[in-house]
XYZ file of C-alpha atoms in Angstrom:
609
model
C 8.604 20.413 3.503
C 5.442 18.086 3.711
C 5.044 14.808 1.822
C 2.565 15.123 -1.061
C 0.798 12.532 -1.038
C 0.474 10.526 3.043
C -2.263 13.190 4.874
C -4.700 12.239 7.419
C -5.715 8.533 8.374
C -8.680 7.401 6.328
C -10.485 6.564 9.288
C -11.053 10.079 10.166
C -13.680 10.445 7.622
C -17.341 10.621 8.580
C -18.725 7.545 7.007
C -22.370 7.798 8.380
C -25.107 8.010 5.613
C -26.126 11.671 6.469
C -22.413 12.637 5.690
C -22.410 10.593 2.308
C -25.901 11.876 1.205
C -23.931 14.997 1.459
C -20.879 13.897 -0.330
C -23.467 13.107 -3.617
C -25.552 16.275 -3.088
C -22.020 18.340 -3.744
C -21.711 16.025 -6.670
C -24.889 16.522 -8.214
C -24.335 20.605 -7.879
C -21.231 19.925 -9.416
C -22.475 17.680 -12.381
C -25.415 20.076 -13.317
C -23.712 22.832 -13.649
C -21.064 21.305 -15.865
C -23.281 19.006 -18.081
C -22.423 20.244 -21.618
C -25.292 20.656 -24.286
C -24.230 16.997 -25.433
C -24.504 15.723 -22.387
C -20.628 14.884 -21.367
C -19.983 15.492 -17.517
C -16.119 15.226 -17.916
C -14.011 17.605 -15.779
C -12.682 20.488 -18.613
C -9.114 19.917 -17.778
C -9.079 15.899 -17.863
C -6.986 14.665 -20.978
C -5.752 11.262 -19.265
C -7.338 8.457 -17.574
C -10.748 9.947 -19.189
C -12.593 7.139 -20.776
C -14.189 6.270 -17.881
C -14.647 9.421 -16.435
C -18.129 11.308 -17.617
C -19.575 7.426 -16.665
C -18.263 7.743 -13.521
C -20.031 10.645 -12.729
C -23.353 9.477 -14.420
C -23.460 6.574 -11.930
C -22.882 8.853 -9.053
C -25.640 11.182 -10.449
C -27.708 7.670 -10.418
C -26.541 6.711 -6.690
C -27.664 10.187 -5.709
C -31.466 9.729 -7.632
C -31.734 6.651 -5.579
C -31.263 7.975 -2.288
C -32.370 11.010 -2.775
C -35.120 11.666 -5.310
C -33.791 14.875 -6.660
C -35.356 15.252 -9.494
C -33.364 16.893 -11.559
C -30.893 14.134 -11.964
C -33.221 11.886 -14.311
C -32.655 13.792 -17.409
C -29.190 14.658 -16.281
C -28.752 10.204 -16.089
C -30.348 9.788 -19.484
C -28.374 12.467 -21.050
C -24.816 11.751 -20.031
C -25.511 7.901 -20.621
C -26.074 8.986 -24.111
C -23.375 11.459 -24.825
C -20.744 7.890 -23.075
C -22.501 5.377 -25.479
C -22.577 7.967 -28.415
C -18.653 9.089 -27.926
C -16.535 7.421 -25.928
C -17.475 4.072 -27.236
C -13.950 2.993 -29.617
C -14.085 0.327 -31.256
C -11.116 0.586 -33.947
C -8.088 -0.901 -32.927
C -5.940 2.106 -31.298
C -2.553 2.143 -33.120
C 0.190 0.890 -31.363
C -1.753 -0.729 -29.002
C 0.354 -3.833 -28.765
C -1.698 -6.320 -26.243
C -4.158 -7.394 -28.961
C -5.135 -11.063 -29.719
C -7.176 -10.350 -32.013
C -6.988 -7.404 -34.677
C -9.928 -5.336 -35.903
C -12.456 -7.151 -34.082
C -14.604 -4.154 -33.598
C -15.160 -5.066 -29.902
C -15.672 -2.210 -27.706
C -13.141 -0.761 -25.547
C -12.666 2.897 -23.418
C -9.536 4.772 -24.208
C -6.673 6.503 -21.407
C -6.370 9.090 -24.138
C -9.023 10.396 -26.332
C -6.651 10.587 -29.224
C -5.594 8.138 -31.324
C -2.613 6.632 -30.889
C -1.625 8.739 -27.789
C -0.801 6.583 -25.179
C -2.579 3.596 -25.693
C -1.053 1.313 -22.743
C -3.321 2.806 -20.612
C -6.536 1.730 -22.903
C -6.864 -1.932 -20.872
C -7.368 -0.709 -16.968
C -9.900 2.293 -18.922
C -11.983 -0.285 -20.230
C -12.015 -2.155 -16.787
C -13.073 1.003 -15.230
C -15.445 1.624 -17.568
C -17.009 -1.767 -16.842
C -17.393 -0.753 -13.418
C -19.295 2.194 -14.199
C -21.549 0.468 -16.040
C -22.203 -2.482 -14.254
C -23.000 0.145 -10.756
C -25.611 2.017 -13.313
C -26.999 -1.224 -14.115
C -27.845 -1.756 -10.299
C -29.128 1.729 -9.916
C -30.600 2.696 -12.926
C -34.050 0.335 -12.953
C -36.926 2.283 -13.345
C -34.434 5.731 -14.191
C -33.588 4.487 -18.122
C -35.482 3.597 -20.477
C -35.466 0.061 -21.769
C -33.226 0.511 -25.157
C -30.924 2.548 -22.943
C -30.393 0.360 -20.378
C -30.128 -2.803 -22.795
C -27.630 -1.052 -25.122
C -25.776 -0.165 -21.931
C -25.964 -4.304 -21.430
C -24.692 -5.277 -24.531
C -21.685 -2.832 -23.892
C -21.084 -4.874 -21.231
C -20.960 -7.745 -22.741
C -18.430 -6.382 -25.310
C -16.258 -4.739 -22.754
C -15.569 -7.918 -20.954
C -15.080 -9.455 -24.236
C -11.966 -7.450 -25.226
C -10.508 -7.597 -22.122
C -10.649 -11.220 -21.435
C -10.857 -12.641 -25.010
C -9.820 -9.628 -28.049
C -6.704 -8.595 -25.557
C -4.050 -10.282 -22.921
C -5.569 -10.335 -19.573
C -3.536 -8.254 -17.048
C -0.515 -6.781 -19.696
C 0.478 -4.509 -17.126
C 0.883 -7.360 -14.232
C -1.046 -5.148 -12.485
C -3.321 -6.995 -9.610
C -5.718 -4.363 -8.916
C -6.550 -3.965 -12.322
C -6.916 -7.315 -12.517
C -8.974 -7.583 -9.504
C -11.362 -4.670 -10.497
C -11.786 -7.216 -14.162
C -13.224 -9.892 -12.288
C -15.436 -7.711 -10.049
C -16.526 -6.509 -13.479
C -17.720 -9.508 -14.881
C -19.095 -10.914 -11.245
C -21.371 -7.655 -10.898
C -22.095 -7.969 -14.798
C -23.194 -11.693 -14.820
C -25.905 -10.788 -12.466
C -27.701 -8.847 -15.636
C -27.553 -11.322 -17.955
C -29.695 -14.194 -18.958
C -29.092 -17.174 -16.441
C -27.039 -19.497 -18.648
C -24.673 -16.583 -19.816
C -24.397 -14.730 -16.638
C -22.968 -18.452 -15.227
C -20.429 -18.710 -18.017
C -19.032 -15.074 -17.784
C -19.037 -15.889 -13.342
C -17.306 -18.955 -14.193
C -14.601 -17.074 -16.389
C -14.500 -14.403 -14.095
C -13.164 -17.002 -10.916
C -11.096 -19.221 -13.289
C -9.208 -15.695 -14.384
C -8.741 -14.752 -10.761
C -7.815 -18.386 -10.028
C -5.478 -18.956 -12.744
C -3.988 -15.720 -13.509
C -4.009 -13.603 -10.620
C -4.208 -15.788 -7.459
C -1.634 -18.304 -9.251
C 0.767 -15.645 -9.818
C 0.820 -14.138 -6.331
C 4.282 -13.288 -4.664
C 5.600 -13.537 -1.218
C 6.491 -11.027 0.842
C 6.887 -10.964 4.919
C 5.030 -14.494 4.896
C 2.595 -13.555 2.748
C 1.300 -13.988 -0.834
C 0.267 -10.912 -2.191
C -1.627 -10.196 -5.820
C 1.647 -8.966 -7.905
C 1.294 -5.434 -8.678
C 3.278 -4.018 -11.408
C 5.901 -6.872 -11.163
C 6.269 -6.071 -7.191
C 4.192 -7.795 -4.138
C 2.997 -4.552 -2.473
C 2.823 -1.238 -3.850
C 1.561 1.505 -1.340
C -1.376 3.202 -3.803
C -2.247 -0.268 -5.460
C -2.442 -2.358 -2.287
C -5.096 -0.962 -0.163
C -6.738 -0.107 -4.146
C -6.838 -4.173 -4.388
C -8.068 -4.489 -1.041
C -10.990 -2.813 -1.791
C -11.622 -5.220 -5.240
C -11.209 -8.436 -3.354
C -13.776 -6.638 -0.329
C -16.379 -5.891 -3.469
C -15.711 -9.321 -4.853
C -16.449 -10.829 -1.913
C -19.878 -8.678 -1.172
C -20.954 -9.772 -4.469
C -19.675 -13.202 -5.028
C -19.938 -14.523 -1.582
C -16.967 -16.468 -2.574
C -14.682 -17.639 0.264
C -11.368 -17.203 -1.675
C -11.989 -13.462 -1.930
C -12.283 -12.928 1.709
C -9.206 -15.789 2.416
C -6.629 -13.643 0.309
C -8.677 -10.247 1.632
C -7.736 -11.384 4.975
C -4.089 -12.254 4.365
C -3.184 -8.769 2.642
C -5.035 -7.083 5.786
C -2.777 -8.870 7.987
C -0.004 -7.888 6.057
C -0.797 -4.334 5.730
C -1.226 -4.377 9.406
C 1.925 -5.796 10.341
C 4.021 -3.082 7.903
C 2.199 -0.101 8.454
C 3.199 1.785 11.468
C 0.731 3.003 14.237
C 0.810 6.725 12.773
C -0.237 4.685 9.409
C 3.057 6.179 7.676
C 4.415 3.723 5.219
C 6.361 3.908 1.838
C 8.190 1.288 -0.823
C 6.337 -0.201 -3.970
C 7.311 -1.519 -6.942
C 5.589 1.780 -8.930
C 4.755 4.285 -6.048
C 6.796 4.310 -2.789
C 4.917 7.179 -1.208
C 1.704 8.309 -2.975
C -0.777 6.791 -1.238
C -4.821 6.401 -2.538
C -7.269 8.512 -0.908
C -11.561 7.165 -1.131
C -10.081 4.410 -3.441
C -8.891 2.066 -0.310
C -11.458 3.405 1.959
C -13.926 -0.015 1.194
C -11.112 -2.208 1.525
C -9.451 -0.439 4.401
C -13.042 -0.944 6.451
C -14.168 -4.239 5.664
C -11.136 -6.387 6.058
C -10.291 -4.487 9.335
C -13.540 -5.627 10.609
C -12.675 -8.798 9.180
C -9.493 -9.434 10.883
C -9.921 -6.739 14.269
C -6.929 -4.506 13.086
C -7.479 -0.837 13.207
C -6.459 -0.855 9.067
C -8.029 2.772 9.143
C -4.796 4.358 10.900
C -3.165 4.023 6.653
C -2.792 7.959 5.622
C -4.237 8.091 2.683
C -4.558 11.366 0.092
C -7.618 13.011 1.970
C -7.295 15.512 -1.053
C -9.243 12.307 -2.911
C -10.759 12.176 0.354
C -14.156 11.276 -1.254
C -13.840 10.948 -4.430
C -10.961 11.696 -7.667
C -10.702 15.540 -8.288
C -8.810 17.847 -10.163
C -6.123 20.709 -9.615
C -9.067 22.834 -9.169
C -10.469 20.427 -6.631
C -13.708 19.742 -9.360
C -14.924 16.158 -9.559
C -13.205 13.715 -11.652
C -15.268 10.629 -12.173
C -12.038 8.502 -12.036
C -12.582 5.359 -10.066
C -16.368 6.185 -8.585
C -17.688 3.344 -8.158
C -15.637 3.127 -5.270
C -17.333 5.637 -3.457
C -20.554 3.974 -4.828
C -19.798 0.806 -3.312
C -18.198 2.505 -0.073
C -22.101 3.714 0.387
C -23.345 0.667 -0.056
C -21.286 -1.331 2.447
C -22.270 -1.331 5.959
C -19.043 -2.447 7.309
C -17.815 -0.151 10.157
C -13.783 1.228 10.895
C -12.291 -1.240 13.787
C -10.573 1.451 15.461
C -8.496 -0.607 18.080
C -5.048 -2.313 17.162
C -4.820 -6.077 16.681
C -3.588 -7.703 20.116
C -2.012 -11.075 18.882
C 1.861 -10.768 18.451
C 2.814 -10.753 14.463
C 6.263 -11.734 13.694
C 7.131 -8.860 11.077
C 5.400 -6.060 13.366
C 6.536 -4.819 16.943
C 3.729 -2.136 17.699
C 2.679 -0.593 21.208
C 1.163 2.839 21.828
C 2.844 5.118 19.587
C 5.578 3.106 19.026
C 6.120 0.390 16.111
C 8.499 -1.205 13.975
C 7.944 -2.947 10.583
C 10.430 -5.960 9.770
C 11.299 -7.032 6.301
C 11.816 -10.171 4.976
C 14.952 -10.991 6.512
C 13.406 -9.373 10.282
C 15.793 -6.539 9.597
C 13.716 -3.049 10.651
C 12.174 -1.769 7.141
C 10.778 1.108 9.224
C 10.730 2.449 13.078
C 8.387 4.729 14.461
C 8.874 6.164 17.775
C 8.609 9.834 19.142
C 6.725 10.926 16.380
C 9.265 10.305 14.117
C 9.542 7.842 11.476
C 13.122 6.053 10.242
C 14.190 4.312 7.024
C 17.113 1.851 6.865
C 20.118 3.609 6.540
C 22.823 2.481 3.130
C 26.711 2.709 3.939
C 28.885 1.244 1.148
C 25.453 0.352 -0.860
C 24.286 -1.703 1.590
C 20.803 -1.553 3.688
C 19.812 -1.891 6.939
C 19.817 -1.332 10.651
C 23.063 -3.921 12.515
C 26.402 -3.772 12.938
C 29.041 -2.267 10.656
C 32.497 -3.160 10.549
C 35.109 -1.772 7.624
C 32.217 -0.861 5.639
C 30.327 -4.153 6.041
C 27.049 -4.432 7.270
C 25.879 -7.485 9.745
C 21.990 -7.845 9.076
C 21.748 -10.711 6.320
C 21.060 -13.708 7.572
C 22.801 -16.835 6.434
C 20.368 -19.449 8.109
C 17.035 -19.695 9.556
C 16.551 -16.153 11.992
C 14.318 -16.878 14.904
C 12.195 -14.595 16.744
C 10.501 -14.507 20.247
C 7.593 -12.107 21.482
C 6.615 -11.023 24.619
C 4.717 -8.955 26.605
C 5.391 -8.380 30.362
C 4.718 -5.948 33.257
C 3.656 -3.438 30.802
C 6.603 -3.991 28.554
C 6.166 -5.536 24.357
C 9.735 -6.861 23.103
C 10.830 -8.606 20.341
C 13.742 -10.496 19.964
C 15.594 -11.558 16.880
C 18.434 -13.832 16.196
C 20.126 -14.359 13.266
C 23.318 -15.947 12.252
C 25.246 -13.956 9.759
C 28.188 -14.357 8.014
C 31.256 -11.502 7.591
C 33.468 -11.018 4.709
C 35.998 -13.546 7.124
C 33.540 -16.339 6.351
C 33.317 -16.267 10.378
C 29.441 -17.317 11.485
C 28.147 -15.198 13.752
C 24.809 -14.702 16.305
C 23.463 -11.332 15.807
C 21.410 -10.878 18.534
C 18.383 -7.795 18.483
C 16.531 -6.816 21.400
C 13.664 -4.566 20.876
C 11.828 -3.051 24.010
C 8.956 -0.793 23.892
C 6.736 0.453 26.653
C 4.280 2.345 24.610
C 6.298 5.608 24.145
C 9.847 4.694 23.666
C 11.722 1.780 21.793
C 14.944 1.019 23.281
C 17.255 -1.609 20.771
C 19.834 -3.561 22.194
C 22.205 -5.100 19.756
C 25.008 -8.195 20.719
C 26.796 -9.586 18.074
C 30.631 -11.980 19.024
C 33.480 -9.526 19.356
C 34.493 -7.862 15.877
C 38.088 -7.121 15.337
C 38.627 -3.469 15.091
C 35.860 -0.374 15.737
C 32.559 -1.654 14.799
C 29.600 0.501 14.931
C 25.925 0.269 15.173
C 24.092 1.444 11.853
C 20.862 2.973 13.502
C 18.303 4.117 10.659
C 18.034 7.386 8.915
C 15.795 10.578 10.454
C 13.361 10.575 7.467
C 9.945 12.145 8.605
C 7.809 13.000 11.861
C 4.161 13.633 12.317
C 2.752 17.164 11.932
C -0.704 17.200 13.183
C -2.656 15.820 9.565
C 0.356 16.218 7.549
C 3.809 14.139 7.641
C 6.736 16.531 6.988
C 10.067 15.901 6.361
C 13.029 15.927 8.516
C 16.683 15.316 8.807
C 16.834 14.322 12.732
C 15.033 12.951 15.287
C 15.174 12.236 19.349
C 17.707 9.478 19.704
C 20.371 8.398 22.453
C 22.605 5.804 22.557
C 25.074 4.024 25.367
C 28.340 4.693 23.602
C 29.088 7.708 21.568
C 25.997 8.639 18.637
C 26.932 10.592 15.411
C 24.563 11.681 12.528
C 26.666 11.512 9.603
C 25.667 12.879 6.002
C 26.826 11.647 2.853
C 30.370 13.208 1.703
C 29.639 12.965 -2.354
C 26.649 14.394 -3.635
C 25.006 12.944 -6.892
C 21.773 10.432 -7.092
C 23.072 7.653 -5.310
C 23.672 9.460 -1.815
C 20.707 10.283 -0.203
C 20.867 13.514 2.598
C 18.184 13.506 4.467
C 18.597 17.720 4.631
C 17.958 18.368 1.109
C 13.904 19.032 0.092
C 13.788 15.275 -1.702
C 11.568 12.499 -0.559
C 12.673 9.101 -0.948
C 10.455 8.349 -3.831
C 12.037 10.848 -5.583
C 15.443 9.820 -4.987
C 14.420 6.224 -5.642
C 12.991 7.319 -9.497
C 16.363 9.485 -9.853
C 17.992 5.446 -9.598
C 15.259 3.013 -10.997
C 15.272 1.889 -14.687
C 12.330 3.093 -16.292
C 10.436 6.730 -15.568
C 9.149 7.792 -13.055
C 5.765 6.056 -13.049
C 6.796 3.262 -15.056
C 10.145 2.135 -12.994
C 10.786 -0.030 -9.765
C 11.117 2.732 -6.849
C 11.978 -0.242 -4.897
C 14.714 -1.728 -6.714
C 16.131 1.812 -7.616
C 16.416 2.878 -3.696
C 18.147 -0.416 -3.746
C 21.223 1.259 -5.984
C 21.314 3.649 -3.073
C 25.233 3.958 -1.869
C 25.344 6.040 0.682
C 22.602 8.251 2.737
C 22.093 10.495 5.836
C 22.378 7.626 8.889
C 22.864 7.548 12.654
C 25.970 5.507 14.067
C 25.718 4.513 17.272
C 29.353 2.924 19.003
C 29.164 0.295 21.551
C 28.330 0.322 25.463
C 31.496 0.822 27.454
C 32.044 -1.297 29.580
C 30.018 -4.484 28.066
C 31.236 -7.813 28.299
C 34.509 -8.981 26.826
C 33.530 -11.582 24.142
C 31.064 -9.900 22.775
C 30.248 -6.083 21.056
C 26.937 -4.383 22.621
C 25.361 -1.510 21.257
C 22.016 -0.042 22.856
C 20.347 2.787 21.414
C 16.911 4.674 22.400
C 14.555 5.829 20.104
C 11.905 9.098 21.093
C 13.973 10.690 23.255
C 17.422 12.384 23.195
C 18.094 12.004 27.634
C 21.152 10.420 28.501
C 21.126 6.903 28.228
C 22.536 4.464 30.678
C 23.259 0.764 29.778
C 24.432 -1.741 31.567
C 24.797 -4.948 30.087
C 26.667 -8.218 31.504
C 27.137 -11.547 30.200
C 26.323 -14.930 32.108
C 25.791 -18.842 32.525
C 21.890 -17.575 32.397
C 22.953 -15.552 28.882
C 23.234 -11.568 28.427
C 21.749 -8.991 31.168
C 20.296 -5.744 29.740
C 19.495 -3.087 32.513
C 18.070 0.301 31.774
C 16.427 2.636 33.984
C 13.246 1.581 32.438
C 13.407 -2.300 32.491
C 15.343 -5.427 33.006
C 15.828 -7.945 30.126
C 17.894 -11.317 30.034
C 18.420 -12.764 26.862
C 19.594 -16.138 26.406
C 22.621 -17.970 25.398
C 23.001 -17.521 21.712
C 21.832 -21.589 21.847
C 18.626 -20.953 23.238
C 16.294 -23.649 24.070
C 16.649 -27.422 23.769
C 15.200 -26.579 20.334
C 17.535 -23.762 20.066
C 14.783 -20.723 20.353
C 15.820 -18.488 21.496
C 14.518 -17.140 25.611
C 13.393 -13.819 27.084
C 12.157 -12.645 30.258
C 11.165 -8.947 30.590
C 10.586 -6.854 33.621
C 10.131 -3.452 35.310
């Protein structure tokens, strides 16, 4: 089976005006033909997220008039303008909405669900869409609308921002990129209004992101990140919020935009692997956003030289949101509107500097988690997760059911790149359930194809084995598909084990579930609604490769050595020294030192062929 959602990188779009004048000429077919005697352009099937939707289209229908000429789309403009201001302005109080301030104030708002009453939670990031739409029809529209058109379509502005930074809570959902996309709204709206107000509503709009978003943000991998449904990164709402802070700063010029722009580019670099594969969130581990993070994506990987591009996004939204039937869906369009206007190019080549949570050469990478514990390895083609034993997560050492990966003091790390080699080396001290404190020491060696891991940690009593990450998926031309194995060899004896019980919280790789799924099937609230993070984290058991130590290695201590992208014999020999610990392959020499390190105690490495 094939992941849903993670296609072909995002990058491998055209993006040249030619190719997006013919992206809007499909739309405008599209739109013509389904424009309804009153004027509504929304798709026949859409029942949610829909109050922004026939809007959406109208300002693509406007984008196309502007570059184009066609005219046809005039009336077309005029007409669905009308039929949005006529009927899909609300402005009684949806019952059960519970995120009101202020009751029956008659300020206008755009409803998830046309109904009353039918799922009103969704009624706050509506309205924010909606005020995108409008505000990109107010910079297209001059000289298309007439005057009491475009000035009603002004005052809904004005009432839209209202309710969602005075008549409601700002942000109920703790969402960032809705958030984000609020004070876009009322940057891009402040530029139609008279001088005085258009300063105040500015003004609100950077003490909201001030206050309540940048404020709030949360740390993750040595960043802060806008919080996003209670979580730091979710992979649809990430690159979606990179895009808001790249619009924000196109129209605000404002420095903090492009400062906290810059830092979630860097992150998203360092945890996304070179075949842009990536998963966890705290509401979508692996559905990733299509058009909606192309803007973002682009400009802030110009910004900081990282080829950002590489993310695989869901090319089925490759240009803009569509249906089952693959119709148009105006959902989220201004991003496509403002992807046209930027001029930003794709960087296409990888970021050089070394990053502390990212080892990455060729087609080889590894992502590192908080505690510089692999969150995800790429190598061969093949992508691995942590593997759980005994409910706990990780790649390290395992001994009687106890893993050896958190860290119980400060973990050090030293990069370098030699002779054609990249390596990475990690130290940690760790504590076991004997309260004894221990140097784990992880070697990670990559020349561009393979990734060999070299694991020392002070003698364990007993027969301790290496856990070694769980086969979870592997490139298939523009697709990622899932698998249950991958091209691995180790030193010492390797076994792929499978979970023994069956139920939600064992995880075998074999059966036809992805890991969001399984991660729902344990999180607290639906799917959609839930932590897919924290519910993987109830995980007990899942499919995992165990990898037993080199024979042979040195007496005090317990060596594993395991190679990742391909399954050739390996050969290890590893020796122990005043100068620290030896680690010859057929491939490379490495010498790691004494588990004291430096004068400062940083740990040393020296590389070569």
């Amino acid at each position: 089976m094939h992941l849903p959602h993670q296609r072909g990188p995002l990058h491998d779009l055209p993006d040249t005006p030619e190719a997006y004048d013919a992206v809007l000429a499909d739309v405008a077919e599209q739109a013509l033909a389904r424009l309804t005697p009153d004027g509504g352009l929304e798709h026949p099937d859409a029942v949610d997220d829909i109050g922004d939707t026939s809007l959406g289209v109208t300002s693509l229908l406007a984008l196309a008039w502007q570059r184009s000429g066609d005219p046809r789309l005039p009336d077309a403009v005029r007409r669905s303008l009308a039929f949005h201001l006529r009927e899909r302005v609300h402005r009684d109080d949806n019952p059960g909405y519970p995120n009101l301030r202020t009751r029956h104030s008659g300020t206008p708002y755009a409803r998830y669900v046309l109904a009353a009453g039918e799922h009103p939670i969704g009624d706050w990031p509506s309205t924010v869409w909606a005020l995108l739409q409008l505000v990109d029809l107010l910079d297209t529209t001059e000289g298309l609308v007439d005057d009491e058109q475009r000035a009603e379509l002004v005052e809904l502005g004005r009432g839209y921002w209202t309710w969602l930074t005075r008549t409601t809570f700002f942000n109920p959902q703790e969402a960032g990129n809705q958030a984000i996309g609020c004070v876009v709204g009322g940057l891009m709206l402040a530029a139609h209004l008279p001088p005085a107000e258009g300063e105040s509503v500015r003004a609100r709009a950077m003490a909201l992101y001030r206050e309540e978003i940048r404020a709030h943000r949360l740390a993750d991998r040595g960043a802060l990140l806008p919080p996003e449904h209670g979580g730091p990164y979710d992979n649809n709402y990430g690159p979606i919020s990179l895009s808001f802070l790249a619009q924000a700063h196109r129209v605000s010029g404002e420095d903090v935009f492009a400062e906290d722009g810059d830092a979630v580019a860097r992150y998203l670099d360092a945890r996304l692997t070179t075949g842009g594969f990536d998963h966890g969130g705290p509401r979508y581990s692996e559905q990733h956003s299509g058009f909606e993070s192309v803007l973002g994506l682009r400009y802030f990987g110009a910004r900081v030289g990282a080829d950002l591009g590489r993310y695989r996004g869901d090319t089925r939204g490759a240009r803009h949101a569509v249906r089952a039937d693959g119709g148009i869906d105006g959902h989220f369009a201004w991003m496509l509107v403002w992807q046209i206007q930027d001029t930003s190019r794709w960087h296409r080549t990888p970021a050089t500097a070394p990053t502390r949570h990212q080892l990455r050469d060729g087609t080889v990478s590894v992502a590192f988690d908080d505690r510089m514990t692999p969150a995800l390895v790429e190598a061969g083609g093949t992508y691995y997760l942590p593997a759980a034993t005994h409910r706990q997560h990780g790649f390290g050492p395992v001994l009687d059911g106890f893993l050896f990966s958190r860290p119980m003091g400060r973990v050090r790390v030293r990069d370098l790149r030699a002779d054609g080699l990249t390596g990475k080396l990690v130290t940690k001290p760790v504590v076991g359930r004997d309260h004894v404190l221990r140097h784990v020491r992880s070697l990670y060696v990559t020349d561009g194809t393979l990734l060999w891991t070299t694991v020392a940690v002070e003698r364990l009593p007993g027969s301790p084995y290496l856990l070694a990450g769980m086969p979870y998926a592997a490139d298939d031309g523009d697709r990622v598909r899932r698998v249950a194995e991958g091209a691995v060899a180790s030193a010492g004896p390797l076994r792929l084990t499978h979970p023994a019980a069956g139920g939600p919280d064992h995880f075998d790789a074999r059966a036809p579930q992805t890991q969001e799924q399984a991660a729902f099937a344990l999180a607290a609230d639906p799917r959609g609604y839930g932590n897919p993070d924290e519910g993987w984290r109830h995980l007990v058991s899942s499919t995992a490769l165990e990898a037993d130590p080199v024979p042979d290695g040195p007496a005090e201590l317990h060596v594993f050595a395991v190679r990742y992208g391909s399954a050739d014999p390996l050969t290890v020999s590893v020796t122990a020294g005043q100068d620290g610990l030896t680690v010859r392959t057929d491939a490379f020499t490495a010498v790691v030192g004494p588990v004291a390190g430096d004068a400062c105690g940083e740990p040393e490495l020296t590389l070569r062929r």
